XYZ file of N, CA and C in Angstrom:
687
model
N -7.135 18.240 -3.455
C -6.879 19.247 -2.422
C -5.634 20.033 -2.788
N -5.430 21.529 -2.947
C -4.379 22.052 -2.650
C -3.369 21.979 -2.099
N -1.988 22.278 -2.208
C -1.429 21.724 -1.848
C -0.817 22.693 -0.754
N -1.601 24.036 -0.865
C -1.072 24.886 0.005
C -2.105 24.883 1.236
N -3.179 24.142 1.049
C -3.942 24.325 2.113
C -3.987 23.875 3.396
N -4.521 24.318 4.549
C -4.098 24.000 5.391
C -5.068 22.824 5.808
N -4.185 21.752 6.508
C -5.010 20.321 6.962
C -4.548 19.516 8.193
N -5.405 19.728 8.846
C -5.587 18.861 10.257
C -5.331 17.322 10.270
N -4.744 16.923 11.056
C -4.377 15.628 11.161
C -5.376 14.855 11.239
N -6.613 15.171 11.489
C -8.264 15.040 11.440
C -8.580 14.570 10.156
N -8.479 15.759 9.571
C -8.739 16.038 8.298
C -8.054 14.873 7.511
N -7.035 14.579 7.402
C -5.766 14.111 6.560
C -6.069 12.644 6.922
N -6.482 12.288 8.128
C -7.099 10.803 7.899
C -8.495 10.540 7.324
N -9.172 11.998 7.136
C -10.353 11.237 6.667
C -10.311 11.180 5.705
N -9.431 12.176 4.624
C -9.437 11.968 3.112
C -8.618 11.438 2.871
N -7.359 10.575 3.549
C -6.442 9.590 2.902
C -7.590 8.291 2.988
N -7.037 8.065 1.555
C -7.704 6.337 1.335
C -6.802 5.713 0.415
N -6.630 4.928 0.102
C -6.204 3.823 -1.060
C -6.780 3.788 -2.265
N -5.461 4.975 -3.506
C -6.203 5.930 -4.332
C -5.733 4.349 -5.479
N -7.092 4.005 -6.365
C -6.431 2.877 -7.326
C -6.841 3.482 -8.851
N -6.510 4.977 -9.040
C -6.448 5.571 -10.490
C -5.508 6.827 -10.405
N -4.367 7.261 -10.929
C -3.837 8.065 -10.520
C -3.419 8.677 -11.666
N -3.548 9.872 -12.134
C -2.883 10.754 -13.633
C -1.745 10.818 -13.735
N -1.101 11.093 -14.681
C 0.676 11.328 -15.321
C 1.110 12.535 -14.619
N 0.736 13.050 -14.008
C 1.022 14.368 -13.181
C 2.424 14.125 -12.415
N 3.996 14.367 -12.824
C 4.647 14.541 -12.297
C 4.757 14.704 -10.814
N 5.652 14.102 -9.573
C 5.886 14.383 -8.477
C 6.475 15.234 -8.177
N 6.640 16.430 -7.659
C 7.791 16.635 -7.199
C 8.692 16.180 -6.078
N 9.938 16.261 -6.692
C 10.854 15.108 -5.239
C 11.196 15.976 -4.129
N 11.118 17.371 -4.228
C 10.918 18.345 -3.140
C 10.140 17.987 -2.202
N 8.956 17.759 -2.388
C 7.991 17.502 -1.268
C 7.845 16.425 -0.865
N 8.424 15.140 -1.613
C 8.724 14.083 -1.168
C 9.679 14.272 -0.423
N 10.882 14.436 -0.597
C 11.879 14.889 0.633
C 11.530 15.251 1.561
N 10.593 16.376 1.827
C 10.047 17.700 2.834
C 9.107 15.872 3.686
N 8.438 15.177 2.693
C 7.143 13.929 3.631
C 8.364 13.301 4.069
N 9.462 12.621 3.675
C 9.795 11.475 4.208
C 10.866 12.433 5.037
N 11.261 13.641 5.074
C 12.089 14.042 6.909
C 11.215 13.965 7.649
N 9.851 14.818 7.645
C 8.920 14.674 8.366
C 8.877 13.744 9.403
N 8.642 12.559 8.286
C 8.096 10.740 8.712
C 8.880 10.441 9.516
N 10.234 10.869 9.594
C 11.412 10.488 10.306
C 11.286 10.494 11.885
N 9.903 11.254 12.075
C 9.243 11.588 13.748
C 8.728 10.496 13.864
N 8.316 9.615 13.176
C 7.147 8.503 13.725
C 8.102 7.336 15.189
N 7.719 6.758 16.010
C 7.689 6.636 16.826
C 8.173 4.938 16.645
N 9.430 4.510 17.550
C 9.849 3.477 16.908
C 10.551 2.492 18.119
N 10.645 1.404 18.455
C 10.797 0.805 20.160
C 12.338 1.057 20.036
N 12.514 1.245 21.026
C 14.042 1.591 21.324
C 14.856 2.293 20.254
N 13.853 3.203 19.418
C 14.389 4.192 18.447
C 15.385 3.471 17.233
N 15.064 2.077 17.171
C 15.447 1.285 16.402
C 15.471 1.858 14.050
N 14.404 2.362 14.412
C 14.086 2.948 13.136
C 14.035 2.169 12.021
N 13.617 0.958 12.178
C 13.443 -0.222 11.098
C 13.462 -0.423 9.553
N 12.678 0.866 8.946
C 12.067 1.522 8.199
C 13.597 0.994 6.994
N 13.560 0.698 5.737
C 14.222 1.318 4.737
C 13.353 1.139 3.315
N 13.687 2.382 2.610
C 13.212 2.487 1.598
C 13.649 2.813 0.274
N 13.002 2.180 -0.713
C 13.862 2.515 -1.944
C 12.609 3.361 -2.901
N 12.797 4.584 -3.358
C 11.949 5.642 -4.353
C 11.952 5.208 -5.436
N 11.006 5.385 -6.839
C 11.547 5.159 -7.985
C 10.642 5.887 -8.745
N 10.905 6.102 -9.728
C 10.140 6.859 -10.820
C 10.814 6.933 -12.085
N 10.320 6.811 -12.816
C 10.770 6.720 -14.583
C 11.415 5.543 -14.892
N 12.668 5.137 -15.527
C 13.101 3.623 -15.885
C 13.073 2.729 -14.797
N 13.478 3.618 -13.504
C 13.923 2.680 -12.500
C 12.572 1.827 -11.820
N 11.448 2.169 -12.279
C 10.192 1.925 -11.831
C 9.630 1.359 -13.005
N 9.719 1.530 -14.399
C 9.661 0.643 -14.934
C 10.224 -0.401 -15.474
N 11.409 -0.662 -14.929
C 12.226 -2.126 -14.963
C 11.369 -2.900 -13.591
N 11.274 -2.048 -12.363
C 10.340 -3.304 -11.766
C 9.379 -3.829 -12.485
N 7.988 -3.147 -12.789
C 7.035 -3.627 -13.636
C 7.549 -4.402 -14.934
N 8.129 -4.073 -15.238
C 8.628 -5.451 -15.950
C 8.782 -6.913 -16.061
N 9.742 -6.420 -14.975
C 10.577 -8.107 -14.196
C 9.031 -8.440 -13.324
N 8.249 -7.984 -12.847
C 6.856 -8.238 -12.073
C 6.610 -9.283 -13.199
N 6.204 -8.566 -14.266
C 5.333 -8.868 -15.239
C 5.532 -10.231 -15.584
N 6.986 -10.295 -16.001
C 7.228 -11.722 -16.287
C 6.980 -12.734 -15.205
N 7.396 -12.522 -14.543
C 7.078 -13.965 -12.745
C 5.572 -13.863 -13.204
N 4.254 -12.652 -12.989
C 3.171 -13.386 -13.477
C 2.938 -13.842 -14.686
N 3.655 -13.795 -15.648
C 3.022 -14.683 -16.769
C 3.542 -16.226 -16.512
N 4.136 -16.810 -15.273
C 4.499 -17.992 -15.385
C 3.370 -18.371 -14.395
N 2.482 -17.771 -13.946
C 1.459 -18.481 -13.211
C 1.581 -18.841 -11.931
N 1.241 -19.491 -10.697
C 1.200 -19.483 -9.456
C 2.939 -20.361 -9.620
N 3.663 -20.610 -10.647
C 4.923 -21.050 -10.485
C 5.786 -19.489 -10.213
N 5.346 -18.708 -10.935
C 6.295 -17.195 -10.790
C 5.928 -16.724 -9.369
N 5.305 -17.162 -8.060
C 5.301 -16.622 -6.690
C 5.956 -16.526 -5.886
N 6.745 -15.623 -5.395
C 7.663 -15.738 -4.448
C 7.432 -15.180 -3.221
N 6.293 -15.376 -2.638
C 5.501 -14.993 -1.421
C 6.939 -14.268 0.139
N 6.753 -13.675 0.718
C 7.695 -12.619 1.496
C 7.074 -13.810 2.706
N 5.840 -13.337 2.548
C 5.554 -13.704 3.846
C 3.749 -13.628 3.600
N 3.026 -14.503 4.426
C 1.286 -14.477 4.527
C 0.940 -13.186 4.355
N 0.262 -13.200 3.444
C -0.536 -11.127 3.512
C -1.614 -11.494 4.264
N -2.414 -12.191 4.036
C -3.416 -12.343 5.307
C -3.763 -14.015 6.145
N -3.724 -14.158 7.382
C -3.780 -15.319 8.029
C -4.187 -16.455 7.095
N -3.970 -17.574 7.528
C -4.620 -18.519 7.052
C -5.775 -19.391 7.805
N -6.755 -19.740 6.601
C -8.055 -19.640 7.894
C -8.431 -18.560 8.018
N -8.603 -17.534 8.193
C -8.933 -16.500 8.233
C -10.676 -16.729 8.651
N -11.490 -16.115 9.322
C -12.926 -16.307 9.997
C -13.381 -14.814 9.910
N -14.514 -14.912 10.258
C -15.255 -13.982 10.637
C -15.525 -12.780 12.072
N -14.959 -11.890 12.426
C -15.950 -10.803 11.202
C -14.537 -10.049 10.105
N -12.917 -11.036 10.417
C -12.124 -10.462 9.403
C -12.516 -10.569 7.921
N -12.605 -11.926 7.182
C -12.796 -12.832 6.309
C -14.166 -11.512 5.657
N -15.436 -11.668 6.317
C -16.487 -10.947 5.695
C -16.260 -9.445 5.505
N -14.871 -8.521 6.494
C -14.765 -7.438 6.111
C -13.636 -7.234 4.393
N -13.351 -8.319 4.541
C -12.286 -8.418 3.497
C -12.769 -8.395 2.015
N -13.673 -9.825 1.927
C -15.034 -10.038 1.050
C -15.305 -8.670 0.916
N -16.529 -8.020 1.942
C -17.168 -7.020 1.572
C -16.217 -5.610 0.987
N -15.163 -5.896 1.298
C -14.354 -4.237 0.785
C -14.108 -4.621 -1.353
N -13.646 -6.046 -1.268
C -13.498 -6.051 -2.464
C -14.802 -6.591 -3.491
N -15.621 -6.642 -3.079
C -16.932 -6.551 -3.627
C -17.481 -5.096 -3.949
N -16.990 -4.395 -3.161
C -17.898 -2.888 -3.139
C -16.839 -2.210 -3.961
N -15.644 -3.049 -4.393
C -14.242 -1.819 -5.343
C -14.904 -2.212 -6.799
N -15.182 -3.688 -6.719
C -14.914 -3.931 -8.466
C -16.791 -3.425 -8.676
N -17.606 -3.242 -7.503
C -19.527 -2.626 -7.636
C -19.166 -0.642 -8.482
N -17.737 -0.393 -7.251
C -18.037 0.634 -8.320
C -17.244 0.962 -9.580
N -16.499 -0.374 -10.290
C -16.153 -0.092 -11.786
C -17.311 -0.681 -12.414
N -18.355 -1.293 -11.929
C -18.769 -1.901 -13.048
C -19.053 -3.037 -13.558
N -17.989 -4.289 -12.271
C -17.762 -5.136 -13.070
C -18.415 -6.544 -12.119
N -18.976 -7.279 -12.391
C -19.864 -7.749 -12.131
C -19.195 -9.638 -11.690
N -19.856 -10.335 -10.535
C -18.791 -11.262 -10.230
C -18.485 -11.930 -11.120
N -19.567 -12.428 -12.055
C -19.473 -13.278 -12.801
C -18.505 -12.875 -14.183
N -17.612 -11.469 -14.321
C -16.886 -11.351 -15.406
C -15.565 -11.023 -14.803
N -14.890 -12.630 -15.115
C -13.468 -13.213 -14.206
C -12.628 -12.817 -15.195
N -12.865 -12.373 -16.174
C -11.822 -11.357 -17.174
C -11.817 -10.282 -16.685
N -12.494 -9.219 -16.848
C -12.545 -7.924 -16.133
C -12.368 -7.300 -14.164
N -12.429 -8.753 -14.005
C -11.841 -8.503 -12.600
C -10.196 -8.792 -12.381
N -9.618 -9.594 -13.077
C -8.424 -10.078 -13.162
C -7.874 -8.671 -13.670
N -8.126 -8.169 -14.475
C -7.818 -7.061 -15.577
C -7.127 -5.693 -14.285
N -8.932 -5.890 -13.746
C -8.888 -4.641 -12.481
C -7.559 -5.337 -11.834
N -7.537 -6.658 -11.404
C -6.008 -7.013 -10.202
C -5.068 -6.706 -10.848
N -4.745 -6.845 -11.878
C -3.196 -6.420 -12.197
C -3.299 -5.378 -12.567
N -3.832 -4.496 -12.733
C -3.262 -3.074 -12.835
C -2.673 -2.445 -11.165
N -2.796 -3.492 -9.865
C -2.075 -3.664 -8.966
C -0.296 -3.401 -9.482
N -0.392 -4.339 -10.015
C 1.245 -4.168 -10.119
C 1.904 -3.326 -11.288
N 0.995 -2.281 -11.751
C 1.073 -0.980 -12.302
C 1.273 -0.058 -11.754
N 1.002 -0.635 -10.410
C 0.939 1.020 -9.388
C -0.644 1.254 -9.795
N -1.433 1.364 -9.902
C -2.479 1.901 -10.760
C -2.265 3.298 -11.070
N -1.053 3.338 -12.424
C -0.610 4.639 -12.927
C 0.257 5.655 -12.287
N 0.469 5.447 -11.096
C 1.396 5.883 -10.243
C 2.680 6.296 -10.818
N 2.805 7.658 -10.880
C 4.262 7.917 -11.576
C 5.669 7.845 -10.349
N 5.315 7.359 -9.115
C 6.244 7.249 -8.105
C 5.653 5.874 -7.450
N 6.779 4.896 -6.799
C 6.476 3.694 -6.414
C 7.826 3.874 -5.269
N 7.140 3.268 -3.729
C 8.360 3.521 -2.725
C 8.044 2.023 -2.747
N 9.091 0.933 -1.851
C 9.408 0.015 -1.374
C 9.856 0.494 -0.443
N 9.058 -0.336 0.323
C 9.413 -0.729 1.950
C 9.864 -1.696 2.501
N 11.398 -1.904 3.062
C 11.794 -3.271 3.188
C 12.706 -3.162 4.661
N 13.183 -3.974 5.364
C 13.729 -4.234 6.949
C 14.783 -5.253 6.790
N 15.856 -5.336 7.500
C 16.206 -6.587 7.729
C 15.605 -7.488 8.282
N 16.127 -8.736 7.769
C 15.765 -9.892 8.376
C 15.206 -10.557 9.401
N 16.107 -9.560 10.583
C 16.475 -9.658 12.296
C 15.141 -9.377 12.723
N 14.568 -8.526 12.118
C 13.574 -7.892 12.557
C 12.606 -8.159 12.740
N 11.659 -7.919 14.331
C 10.615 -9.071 14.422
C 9.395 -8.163 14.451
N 8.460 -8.683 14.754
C 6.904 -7.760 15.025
C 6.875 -6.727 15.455
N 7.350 -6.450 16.654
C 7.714 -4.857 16.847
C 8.157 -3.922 16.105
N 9.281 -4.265 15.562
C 9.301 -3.816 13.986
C 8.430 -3.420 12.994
N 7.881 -4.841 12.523
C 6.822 -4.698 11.037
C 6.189 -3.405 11.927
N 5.525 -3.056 13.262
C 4.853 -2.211 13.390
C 4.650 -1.105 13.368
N 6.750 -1.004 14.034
C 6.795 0.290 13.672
C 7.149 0.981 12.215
N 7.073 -0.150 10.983
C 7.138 0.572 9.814
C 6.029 0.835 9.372
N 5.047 0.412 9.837
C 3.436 0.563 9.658
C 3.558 2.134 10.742
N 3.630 2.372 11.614
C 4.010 3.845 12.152
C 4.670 4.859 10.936
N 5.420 4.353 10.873
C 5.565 5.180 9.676
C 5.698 5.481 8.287
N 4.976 4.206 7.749
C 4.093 4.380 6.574
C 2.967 5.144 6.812
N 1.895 5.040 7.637
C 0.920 6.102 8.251
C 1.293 7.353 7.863
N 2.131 7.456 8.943
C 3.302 8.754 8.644
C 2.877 9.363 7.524
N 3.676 8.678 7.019
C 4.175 9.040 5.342
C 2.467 9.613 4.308
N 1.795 8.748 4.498
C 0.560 8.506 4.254
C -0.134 9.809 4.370
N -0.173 10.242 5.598
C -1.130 11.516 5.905
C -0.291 12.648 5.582
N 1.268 12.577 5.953
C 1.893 13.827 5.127
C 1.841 14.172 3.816
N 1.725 12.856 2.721
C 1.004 13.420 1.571
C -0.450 14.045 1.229
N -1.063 13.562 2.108
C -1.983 14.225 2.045
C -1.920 15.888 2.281
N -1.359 15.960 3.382
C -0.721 17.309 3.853
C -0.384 18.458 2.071
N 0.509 17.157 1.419
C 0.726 18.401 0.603
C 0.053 17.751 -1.057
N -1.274 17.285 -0.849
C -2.040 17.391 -1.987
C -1.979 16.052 -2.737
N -0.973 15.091 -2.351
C -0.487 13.861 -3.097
C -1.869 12.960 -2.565
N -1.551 11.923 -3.428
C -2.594 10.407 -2.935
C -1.455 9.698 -2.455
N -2.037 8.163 -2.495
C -0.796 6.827 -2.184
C -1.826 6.100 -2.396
N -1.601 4.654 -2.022
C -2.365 3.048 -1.994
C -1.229 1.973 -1.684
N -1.153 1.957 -0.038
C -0.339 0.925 -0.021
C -0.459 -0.400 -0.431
N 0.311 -0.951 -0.944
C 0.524 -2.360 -1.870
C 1.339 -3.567 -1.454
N 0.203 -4.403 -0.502
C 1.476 -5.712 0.100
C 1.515 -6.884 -1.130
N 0.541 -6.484 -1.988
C 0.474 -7.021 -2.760
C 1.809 -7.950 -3.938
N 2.600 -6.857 -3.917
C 4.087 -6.845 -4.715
C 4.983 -7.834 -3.455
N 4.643 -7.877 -2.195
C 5.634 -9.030 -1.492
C 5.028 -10.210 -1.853
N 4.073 -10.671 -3.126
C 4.475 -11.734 -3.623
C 5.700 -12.055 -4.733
N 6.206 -11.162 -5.164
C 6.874 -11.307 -6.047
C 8.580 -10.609 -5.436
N 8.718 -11.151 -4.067
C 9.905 -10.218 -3.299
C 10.895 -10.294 -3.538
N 11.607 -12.077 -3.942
C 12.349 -12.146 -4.816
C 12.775 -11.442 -6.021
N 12.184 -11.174 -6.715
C 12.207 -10.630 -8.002
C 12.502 -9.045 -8.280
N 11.695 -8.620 -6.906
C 11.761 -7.226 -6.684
C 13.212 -7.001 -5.992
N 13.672 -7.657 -5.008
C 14.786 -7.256 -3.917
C 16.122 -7.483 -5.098
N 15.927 -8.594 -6.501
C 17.029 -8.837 -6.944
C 16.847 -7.085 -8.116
N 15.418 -7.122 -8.404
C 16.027 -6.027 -9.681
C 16.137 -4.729 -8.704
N 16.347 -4.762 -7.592
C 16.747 -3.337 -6.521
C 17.532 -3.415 -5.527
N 18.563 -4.766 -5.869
C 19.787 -4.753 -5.806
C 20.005 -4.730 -3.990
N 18.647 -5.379 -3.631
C 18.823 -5.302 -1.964
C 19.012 -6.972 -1.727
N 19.732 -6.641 -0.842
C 20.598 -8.063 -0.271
C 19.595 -9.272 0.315
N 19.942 -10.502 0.398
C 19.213 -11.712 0.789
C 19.041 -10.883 2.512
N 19.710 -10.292 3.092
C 19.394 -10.384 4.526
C 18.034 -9.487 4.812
N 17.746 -8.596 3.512
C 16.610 -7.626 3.350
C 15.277 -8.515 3.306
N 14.141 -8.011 3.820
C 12.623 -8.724 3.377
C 12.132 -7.152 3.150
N 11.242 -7.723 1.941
C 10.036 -6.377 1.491
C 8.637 -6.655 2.425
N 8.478 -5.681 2.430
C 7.038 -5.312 3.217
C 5.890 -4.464 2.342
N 6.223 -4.026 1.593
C 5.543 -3.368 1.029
C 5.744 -2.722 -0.079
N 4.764 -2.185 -1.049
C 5.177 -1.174 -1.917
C 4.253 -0.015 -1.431
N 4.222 1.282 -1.798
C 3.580 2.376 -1.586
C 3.527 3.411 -3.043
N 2.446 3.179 -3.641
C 2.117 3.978 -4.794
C 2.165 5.270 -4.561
N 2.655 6.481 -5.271
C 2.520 7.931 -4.684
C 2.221 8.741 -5.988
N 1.171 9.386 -6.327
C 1.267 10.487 -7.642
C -0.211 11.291 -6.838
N -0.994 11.784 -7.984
C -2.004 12.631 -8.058
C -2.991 11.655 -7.938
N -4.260 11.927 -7.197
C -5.276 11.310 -7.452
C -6.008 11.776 -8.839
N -6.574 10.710 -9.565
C -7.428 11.063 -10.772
C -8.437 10.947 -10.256
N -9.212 12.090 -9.668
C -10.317 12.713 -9.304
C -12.046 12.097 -9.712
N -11.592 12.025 -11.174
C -13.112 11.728 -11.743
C -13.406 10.306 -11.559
N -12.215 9.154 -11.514
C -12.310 7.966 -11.605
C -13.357 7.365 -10.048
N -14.134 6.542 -11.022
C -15.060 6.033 -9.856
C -14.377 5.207 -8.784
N -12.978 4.553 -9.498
C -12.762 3.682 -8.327
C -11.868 4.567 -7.049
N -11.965 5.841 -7.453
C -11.506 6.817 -6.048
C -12.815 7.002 -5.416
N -14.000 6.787 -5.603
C -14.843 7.908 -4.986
C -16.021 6.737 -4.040
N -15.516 5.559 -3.835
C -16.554 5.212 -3.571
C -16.495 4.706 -1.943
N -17.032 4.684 -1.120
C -16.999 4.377 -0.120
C -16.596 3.543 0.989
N -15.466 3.954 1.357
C -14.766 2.772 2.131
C -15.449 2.255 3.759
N -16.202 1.735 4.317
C -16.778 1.404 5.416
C -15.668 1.131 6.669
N -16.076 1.346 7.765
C -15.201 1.291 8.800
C -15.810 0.714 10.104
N -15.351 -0.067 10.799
C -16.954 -0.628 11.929
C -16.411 0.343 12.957
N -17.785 0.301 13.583
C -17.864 1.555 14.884
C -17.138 0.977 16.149
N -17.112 2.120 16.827
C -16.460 1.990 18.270
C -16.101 0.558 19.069
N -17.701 0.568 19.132
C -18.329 -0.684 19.825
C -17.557 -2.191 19.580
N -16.965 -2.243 18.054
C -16.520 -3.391 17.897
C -15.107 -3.608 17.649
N -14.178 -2.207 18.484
C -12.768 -2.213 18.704
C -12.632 -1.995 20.087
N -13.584 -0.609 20.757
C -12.640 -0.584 21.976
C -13.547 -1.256 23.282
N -12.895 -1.388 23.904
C -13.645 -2.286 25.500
C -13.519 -0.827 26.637
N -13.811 -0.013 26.849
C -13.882 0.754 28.093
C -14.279 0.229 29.067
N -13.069 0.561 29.920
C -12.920 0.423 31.472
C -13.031 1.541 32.280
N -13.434 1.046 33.397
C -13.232 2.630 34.742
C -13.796 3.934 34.054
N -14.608 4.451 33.110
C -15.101 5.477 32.801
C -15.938 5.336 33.441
């Protein structure tokens, strides 16, 4: 999408998705600036503003991937888990939407269940950014409880659809708060800090199948309960 074009907040959620191929196409930090004042509107309990973030691009983004790299080559010993990315126990109908999303990513590279090389291959290019020439971290103090995590999810959203606004992709990544330790020491953020996230940001690579394929969403019926209508 252009970046001059004009786009509805409509619009901007239906074509933001979780882009996992992205080209060498330079950012500009202009319009990153211009998304994250923007974001600065998102909506926060007692205007607390929870939110902190650290940008990176060029060495400073590849010394994370680095230091990543090494914690996974030591195996489920290199984990330094933040916090549960998803419940434990986990049931149904979460568990089967979860299953079914990552069944239908690796259906459209190609890669088939039974080839546990080529799916592993596809997971870590996770902590590549998948090519992402910009990588944000998202991190809070300590203090900070659920109301919080939510409202940085307010404005990661945010953030999210304003790139879209001006032509960018993203793919948020809770993925990297396994390795939070590792990350908070090579970015020099203090023990009282927890990561929440990473947020990939460049160009979408357009032709790549694993942008184009269909993300499912369940209908009405099985979120909202109407009353008194």
């Amino acid at each position: 999408m252009p970046a001059n074009e004009a786009v509805s907040v409509t619009e901007a959620l239906h074509r933001r998705r979780s882009v996992r191929a992205f080209s060498d196409k330079p950012v500009d930090p202009a319009v990153l600036e211009a998304v994250f004042a923007a974001a600065q509107r998102a909506p926060s309990g007692g205007n607390l503003q929870p939110w902190q973030a650290v940008v990176l691009t060029g060495a400073p983004w590849q010394r994370v991937k680095d230091a990543v790299a090494a914690r996974i080559a030591l195996g489920r010993e290199g984990y330094q888990p933040e916090y549960d990315i998803y419940p434990k126990g986990l049931t149904d109908p979460w568990e089967s939407r979860r299953f079914g999303v990552g069944e239908a990513l690796y259906a459209s590279l190609g890669i088939p269940r039974e080839d546990k090389k080529g799916r592993l291959a596809q997971f870590m290019d996770n902590y590549r950014g998948f090519g992402a020439p910009v990588m944000l971290f998202l991190h809070c103090s300590r203090i900070m409880g659920p109301p919080q995590w939510s409202d940085m999810g307010m404005w990661l959203q945010s953030v999210m659809l304003l790139l879209v606004e001006h032509g960018l992709a993203s793919c948020p990544q809770e993925c990297w708060a396994m390795y939070g330790v590792t990350i908070r020491e090579t970015l020099d953020l203090g023990e009282d800090q927890i990561l929440f996230t990473g947020l990939a940001i460049g160009h979408a690579d357009e032709d790549a199948a694993v942008n184009q394929w269909p993300v499912p969403r369940v209908g009405l019926d099985e979120v909202i309960d109407w009353r008194g209508f």
